[in-house]
Coordinates of C-alpha atoms and ligand atoms in Angstrom, one line a residue:
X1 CA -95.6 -87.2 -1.1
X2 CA -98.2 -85.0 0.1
X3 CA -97.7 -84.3 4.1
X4 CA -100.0 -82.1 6.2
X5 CA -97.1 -81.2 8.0
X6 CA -93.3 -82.4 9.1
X7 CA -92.3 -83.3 12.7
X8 CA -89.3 -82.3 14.0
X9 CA -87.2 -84.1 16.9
X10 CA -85.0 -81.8 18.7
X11 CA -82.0 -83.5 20.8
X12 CA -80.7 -80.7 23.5
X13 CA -82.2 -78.1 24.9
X14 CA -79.5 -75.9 25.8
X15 CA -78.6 -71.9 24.6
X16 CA -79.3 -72.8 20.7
X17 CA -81.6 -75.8 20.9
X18 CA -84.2 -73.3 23.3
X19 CA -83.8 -70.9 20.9
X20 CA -84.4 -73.3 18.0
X21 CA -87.7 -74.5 20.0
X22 CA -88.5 -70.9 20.4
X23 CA -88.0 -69.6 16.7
X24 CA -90.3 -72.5 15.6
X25 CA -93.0 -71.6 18.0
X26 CA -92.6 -67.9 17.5
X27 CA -93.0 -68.1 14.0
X28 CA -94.8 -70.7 13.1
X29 CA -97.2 -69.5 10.2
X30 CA -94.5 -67.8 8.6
X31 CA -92.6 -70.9 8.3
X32 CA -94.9 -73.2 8.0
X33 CA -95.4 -70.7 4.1
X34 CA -91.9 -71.2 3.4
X35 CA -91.8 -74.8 4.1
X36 CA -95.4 -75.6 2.3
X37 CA -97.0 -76.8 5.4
X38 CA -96.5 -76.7 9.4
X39 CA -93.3 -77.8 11.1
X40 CA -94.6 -79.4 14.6
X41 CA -92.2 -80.1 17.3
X42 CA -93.1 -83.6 18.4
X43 CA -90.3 -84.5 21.1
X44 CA -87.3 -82.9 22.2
X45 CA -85.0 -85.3 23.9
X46 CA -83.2 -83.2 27.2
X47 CA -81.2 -83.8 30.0
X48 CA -82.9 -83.7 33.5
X49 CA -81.5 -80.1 34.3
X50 CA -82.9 -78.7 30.7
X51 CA -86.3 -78.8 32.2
X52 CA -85.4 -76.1 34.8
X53 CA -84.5 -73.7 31.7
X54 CA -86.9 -71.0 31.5
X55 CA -87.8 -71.4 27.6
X56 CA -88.4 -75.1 28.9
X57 CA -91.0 -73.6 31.1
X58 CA -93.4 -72.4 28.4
X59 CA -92.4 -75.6 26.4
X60 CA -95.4 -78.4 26.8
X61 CA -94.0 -81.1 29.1
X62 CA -94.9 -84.1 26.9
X63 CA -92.8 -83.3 24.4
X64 CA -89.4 -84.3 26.6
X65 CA -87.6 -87.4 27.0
X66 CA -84.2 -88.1 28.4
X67 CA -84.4 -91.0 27.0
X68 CA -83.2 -92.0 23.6
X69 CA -85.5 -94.7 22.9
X70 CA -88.3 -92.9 23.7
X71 CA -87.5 -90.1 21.2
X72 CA -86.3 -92.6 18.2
X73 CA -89.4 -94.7 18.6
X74 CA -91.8 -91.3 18.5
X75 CA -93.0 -92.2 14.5
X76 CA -94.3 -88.6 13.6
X77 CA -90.8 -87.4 13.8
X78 CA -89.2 -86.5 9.9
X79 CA -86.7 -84.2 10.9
X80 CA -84.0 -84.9 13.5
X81 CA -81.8 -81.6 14.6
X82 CA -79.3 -82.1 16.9
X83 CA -78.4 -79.3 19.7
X84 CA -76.1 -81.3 21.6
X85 CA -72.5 -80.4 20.8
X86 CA -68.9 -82.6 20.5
X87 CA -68.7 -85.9 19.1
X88 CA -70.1 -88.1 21.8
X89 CA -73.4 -89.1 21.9
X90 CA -74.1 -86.8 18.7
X91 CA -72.6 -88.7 16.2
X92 CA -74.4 -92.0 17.6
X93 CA -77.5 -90.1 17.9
X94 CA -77.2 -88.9 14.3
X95 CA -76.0 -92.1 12.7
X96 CA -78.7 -93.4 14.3
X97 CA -81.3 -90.4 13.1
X98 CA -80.1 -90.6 9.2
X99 CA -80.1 -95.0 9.1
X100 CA -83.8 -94.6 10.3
X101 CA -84.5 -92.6 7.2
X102 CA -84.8 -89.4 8.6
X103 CA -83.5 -85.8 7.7
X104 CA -80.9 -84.3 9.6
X105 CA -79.8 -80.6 10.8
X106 CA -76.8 -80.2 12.9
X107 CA -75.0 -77.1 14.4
X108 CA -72.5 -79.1 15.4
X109 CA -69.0 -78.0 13.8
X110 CA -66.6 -80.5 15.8
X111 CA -68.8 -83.5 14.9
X112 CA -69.0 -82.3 11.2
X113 CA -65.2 -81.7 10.9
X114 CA -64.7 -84.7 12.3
X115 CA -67.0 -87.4 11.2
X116 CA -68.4 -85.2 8.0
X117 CA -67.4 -87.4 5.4
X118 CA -69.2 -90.5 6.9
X119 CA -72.2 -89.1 7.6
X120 CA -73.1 -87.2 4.6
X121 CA -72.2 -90.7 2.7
X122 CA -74.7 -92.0 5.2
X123 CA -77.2 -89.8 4.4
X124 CA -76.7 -90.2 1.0
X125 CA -77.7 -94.1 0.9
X126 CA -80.3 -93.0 3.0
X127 CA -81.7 -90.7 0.6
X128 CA -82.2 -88.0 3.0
X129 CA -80.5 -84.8 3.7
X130 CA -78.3 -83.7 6.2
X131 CA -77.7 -79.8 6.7
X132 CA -74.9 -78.6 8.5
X133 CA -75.3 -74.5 7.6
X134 CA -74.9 -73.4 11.4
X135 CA -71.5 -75.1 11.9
X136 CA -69.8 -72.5 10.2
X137 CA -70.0 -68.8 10.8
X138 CA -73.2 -69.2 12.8
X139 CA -75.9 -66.5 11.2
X140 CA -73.8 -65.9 8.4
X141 CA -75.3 -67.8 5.2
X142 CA -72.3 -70.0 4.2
X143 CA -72.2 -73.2 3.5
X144 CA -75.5 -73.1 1.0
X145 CA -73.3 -70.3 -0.8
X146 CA -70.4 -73.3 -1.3
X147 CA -73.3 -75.4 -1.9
X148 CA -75.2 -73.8 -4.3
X149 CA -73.9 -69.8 -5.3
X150 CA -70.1 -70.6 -5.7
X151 CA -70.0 -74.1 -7.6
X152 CA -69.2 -72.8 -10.9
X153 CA -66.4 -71.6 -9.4
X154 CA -62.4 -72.8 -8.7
X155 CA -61.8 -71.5 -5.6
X156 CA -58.9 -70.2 -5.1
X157 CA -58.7 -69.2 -1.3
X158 CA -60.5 -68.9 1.6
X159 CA -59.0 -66.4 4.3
X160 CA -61.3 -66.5 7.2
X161 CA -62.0 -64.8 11.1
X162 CA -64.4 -67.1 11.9
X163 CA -64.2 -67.3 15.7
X164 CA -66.0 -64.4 17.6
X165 CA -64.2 -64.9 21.3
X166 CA -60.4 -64.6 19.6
X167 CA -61.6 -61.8 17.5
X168 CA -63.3 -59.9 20.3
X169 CA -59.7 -60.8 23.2
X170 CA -57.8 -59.2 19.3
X171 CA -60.0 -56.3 19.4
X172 CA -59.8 -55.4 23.0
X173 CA -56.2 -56.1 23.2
X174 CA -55.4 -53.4 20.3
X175 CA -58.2 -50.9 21.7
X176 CA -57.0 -50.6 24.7
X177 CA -53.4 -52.0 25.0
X178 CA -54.7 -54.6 27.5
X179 CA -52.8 -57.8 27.8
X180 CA -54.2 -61.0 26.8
X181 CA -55.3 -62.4 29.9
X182 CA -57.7 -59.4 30.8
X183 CA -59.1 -59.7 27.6
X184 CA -59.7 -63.2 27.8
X185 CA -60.8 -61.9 31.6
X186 CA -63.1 -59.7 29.8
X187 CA -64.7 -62.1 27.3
X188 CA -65.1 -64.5 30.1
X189 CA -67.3 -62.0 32.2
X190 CA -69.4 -61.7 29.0
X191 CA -69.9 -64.8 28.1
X192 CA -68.2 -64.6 25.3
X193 CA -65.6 -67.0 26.0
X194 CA -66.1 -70.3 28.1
X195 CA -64.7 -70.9 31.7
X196 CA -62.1 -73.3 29.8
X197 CA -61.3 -71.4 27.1
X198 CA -58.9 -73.6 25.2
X199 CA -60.5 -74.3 22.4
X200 CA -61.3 -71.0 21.0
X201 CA -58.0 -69.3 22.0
X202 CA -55.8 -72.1 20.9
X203 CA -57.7 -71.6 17.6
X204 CA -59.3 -75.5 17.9
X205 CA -62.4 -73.9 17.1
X206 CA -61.0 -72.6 14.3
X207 CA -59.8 -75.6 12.7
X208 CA -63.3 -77.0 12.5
X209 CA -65.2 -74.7 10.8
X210 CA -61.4 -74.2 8.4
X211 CA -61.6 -78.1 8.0
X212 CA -65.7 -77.9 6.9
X213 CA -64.8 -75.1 4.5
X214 CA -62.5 -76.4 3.0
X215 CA -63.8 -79.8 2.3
X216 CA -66.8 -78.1 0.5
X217 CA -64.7 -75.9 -1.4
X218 CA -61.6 -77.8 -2.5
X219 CA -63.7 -81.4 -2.5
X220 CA -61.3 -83.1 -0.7
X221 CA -61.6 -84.9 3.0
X222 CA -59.9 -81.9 5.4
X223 CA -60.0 -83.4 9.0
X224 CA -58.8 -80.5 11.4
X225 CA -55.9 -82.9 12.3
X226 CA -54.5 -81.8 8.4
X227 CA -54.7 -78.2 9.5
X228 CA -51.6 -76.2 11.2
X229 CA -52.8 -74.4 13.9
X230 CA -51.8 -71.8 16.6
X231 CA -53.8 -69.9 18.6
X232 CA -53.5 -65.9 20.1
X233 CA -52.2 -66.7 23.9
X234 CA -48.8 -65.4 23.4
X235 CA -49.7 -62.4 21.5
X236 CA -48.5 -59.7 24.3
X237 CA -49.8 -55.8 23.9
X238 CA -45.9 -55.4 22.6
X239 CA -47.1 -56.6 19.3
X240 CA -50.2 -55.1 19.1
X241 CA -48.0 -51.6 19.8
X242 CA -45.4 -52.3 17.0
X243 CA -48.2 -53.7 14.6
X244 CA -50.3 -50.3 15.2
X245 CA -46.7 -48.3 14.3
X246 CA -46.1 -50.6 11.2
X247 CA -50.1 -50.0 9.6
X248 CA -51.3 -53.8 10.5
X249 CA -53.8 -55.0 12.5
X250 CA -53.0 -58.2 14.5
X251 CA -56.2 -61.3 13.8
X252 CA -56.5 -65.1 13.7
X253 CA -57.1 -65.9 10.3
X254 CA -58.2 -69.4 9.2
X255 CA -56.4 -69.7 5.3
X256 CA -57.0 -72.2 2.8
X257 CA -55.5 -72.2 -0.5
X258 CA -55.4 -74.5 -3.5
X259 CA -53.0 -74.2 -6.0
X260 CA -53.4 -77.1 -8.3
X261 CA -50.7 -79.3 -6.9
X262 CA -51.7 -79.2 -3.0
X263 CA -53.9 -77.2 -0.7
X264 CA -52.5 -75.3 2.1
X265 CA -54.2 -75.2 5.4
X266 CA -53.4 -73.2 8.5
X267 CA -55.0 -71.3 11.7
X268 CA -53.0 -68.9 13.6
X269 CA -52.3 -64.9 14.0
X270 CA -51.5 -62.7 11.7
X271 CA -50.7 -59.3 10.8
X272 CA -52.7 -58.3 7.9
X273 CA -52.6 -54.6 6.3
X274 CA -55.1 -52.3 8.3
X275 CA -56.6 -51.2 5.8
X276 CA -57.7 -54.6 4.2
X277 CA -61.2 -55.7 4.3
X278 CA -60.9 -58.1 6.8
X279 CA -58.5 -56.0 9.5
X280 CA -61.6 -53.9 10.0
X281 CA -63.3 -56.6 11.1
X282 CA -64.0 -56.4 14.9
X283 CA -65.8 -57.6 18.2
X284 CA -67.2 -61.2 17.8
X285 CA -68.1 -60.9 14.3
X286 CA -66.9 -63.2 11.7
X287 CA -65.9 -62.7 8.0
X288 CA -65.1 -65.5 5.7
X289 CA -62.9 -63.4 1.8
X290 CA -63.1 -66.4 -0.9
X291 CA -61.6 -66.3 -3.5
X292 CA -63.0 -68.3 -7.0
X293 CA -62.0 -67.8 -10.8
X294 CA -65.1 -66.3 -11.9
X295 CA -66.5 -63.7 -8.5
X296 CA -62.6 -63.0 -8.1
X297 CA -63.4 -62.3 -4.5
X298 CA -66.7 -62.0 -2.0
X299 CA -66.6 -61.4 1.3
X300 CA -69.7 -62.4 3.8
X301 CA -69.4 -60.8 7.0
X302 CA -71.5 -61.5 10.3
X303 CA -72.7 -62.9 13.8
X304 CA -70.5 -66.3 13.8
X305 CA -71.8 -67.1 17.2
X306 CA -74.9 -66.5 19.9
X307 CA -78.2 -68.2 20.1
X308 CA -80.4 -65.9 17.7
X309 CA -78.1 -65.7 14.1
X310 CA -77.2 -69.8 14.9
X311 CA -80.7 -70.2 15.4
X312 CA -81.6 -68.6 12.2
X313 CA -79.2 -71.0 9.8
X314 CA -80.7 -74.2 12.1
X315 CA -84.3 -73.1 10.7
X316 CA -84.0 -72.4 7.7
X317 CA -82.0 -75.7 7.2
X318 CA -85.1 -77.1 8.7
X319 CA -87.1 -75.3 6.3
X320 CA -85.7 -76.5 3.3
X321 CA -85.1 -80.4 4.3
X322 CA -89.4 -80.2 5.0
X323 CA -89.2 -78.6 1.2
X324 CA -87.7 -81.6 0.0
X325 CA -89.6 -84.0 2.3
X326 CA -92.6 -82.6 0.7
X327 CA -91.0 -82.5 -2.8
X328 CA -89.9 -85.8 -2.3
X329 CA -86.4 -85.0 -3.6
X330 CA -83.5 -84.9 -1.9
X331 CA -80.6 -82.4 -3.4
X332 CA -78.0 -83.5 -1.6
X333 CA -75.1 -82.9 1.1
X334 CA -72.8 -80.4 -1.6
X335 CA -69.9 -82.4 0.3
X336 CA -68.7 -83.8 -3.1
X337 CA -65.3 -85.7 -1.6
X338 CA -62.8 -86.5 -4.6
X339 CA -59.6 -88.3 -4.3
X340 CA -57.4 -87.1 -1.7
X341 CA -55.0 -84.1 -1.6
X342 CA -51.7 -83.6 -1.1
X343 CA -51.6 -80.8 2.1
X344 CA -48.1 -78.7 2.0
X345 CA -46.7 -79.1 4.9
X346 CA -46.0 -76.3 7.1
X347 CA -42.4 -76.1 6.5
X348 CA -43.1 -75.3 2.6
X349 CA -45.3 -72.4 3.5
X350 CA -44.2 -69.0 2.1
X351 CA -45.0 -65.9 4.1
X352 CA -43.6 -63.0 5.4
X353 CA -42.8 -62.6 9.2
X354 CA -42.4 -60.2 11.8
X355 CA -39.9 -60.7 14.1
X356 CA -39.2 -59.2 17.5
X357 CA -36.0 -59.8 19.2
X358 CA -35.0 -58.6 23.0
X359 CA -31.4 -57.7 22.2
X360 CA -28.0 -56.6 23.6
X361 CA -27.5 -53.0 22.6
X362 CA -23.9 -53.1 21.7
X363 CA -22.3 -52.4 17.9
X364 CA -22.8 -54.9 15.3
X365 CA -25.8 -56.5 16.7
X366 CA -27.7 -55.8 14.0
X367 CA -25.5 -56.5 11.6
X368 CA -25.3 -60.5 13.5
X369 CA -28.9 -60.5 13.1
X370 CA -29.2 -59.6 9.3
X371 CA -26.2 -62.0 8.9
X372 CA -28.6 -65.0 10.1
X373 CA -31.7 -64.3 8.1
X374 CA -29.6 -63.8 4.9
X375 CA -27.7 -66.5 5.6
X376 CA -31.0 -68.3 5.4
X377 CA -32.4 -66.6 2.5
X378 CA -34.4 -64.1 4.6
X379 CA -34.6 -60.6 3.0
X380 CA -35.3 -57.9 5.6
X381 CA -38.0 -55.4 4.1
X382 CA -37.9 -53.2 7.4
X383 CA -36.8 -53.0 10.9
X384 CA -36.9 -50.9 13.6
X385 CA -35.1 -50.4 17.1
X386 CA -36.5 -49.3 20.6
X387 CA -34.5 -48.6 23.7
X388 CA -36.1 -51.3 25.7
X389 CA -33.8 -51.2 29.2
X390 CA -31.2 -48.6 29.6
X391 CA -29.7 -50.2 32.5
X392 CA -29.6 -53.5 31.2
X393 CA -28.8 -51.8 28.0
X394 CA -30.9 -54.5 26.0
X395 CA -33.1 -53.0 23.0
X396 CA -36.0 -54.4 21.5
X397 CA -36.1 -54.9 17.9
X398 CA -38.5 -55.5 14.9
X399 CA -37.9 -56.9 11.6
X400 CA -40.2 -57.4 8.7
X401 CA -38.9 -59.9 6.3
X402 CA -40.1 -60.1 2.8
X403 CA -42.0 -63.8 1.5
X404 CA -39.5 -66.3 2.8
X405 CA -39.8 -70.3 3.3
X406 CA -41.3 -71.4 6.8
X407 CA -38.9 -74.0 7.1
X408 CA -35.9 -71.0 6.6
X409 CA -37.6 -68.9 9.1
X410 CA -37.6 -71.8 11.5
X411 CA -34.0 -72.6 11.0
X412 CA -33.1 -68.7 11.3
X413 CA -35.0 -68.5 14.6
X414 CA -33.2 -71.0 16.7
X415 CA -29.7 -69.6 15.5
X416 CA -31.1 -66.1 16.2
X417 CA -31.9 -67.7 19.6
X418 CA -28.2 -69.0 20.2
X419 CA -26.5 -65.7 19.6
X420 CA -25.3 -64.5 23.3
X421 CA -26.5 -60.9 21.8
X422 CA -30.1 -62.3 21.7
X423 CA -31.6 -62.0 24.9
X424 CA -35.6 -63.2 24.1
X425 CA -37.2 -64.1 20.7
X426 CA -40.1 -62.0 21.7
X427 CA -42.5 -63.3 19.3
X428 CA -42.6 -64.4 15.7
X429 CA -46.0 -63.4 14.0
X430 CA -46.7 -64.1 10.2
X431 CA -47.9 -61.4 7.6
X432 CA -50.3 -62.4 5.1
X433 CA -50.4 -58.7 2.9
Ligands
LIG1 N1 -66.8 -70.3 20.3 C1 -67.3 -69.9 19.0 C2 -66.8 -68.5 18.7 C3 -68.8 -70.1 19.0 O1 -66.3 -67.8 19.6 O2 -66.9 -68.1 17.5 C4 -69.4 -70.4 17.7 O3 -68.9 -71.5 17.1

């Protein structure tokens, strides 16, 4: 099909769509060379308080609607990309975008998590594309690497940070032995983190972009719903103190692993080894280790957030679905969904643990506390004691355990919590080393 050039429909005008709107004016011949002719915005379908934004201020005012009918009957448009966000109306609008044969781009990782699997089948009887590379990891090239790079590959693992606003409230919180809520105080006053922060400190986020991962790597349907998750709130500056002593740095790690017989899938804290690749990860950057048979392990490492890096993956997915609109070829979603997997369930999980107990500091406490893990086949690897409150005369201690069964560990911790001698089960934190 020769084209003299590919229109694009934008839906939302927010933070990433602006910037989207901007990027494609900005650089216009450059991209209109990589794509093999121009990309010309033809509508952009807003809400009534976009138009106030100031990119919507240099933005020509014929091109909004905030009306849906008006942008779906606009015929020039090839190329929908949704800016929008959540499910509702993005997954209507993009059903509706890929059954009236046009390509698709999305940022959106909620929607994909959720509502991946029908869409890309969508697409597929379509015979158009849909690109989803900004839903993951923002800037950081991803899900083309799953796509295209990795496929000879098994892989193995995936051990991921892939949510800046937890990583920079970790970061803070072992920097300055600052308690979670100013850091989350903090990220708030930068913007990093959202007036309701639940979903990114619960590690929700998190779960999406783990869910799209793993999908594409293990080709199997992962809905976040499969995935165990906890997020950072009850980490306490305690922890961070007693990881710094023990060599770990404290992060929220999505992990996915296959091993043959069923994939594993899980979101919440860890300690990890400081000096591991991905403990020296800070701020709000992201960094996704995966592990396949034949690279062993690569790491990619960048901006998993912000307007400019998301804005980046949402063009150049732009770029190459005008590639194969001109090419007339479409290569395909990557999201090649086998049968269904069996997901271990948490209880079957072998890790290590670190432990923390508030305890009564009288003779043979420790030995009543060794005498509960073994009895549950929990080897202690270290511990350590601190006088917590001499008055009281309470102590606080730490145990490291070595690799022991979840569902062992959870048994052992609500003995440990009926001793008398056990004041507070101060936190319970999983090592991955
Ligand atoms: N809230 C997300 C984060 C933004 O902090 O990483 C990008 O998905």
């Amino acid at each position: 099909m020769s084209k003299k050039s590919i229109g694009i429909g934008l839906m939302g005008l927010g933070v990433i769509g602006g910037q989207v709107a901007s990027v494609l004016s900005a650089k216009a011949e450059a991209l209109a060379e990589q794509a093999g002719c121009p990309l010309v915005l033809r509508k952009v379908k807003v809400l009534p308080q976009d138009l106030a934004r100031p990119w919507a201020q240099k933005m020509a005012r014929g091109l909004f609607t905030t009306d849906i009918e008006e942008f779906f009957a606009e015929p020039e448009i090839d190329i929908v990309v949704e800016a929008i966000g959540g499910v509702s109306p993005a997954l209507e609008y993009l059903t509706r975008a890929l059954a009236s044969g046009r390509h698709a781009v999305t940022s959106n990782k909620e929607l994909i998590a959720k509502h991946g699997a029908e869409l890309m089948k969508l697409a597929g009887r379509q015979g158009v594309g849909l690109r989803y590379e900004a839903s993951v990891g923002g800037g950081i090239p991803l899900i083309s690497r799953f796509q295209y790079d990795l496929v000879a590959n098994k892989i193995g693992g995936i051990y991921a940070i892939i949510n800046g606003t937890t990583n920079y409230i970790l970061t803070r919180m072992e920097r300055e032995g600052v308690d979670f809520s100013s850091a989350l105080a903090r990220a708030q006053e930068l913007g990093y983190a959202e007036p309701n922060p639940e979903n990114d400190v619960e590690g929700i986020d998190s779960t999406y972009k783990l869910a799209i991962l793993a999908s594409l790597a293990f080709h199997t349907e992962v809905s976040p719903d499969d995935i165990y998750r906890e997020g950072i709130s009850k980490l306490t500056s305690r922890d961070f103190q007693y990881a710094q002593e023990l060599g770990f740095a404290i992060k929220l790690l999505a992990i996915a692993k296959d091993n043959d017989r069923e994939i594993e899938v899980r979101v919440h804290p860890v300690f990890l080894p400081e000096d591991s690749l991905l403990a020296k990860v800070d701020g709000v950057y992201n960094a996704v280790l995966v592990e396949g048979d034949l690279v062993d392990k690569v790491l990619f490492f960048g901006q998993g957030a912000g307007p400019l890096p998301t804005s980046s993956a949402v063009v150049a997915d732009i770029v190459a679905s005008a590639r194969e609109i001109r090419l007339g070829v479409v290569a395909g979603s990557g999201w090649r969904l086998g049968p269904a997997r069996v997901i271990k369930p948490m209880s079957d999980v072998i890790t290590r643990y670190y432990l923390r107990l508030n305890i009564a500091d009288r003779p043979g406490v420790l030995a009543q506390i060794a005498r509960v893990l073994g009895e549950h086949q929990i080897s202690i690897s270290s511990a350590i004691q601190e006088l917590a409150d001499p008055v009281a005369e309470t102590a606080e201690i730490v145990v490291i355990t070595h690799s022991a069964q979840e569902k062992n560990m959870q048994s052992a911790l609500s003995e440990l919590g009926k001793l008398t001698v056990v004041k507070e089960i101060g936190n319970f934190i999983r090592v991955e080393a």
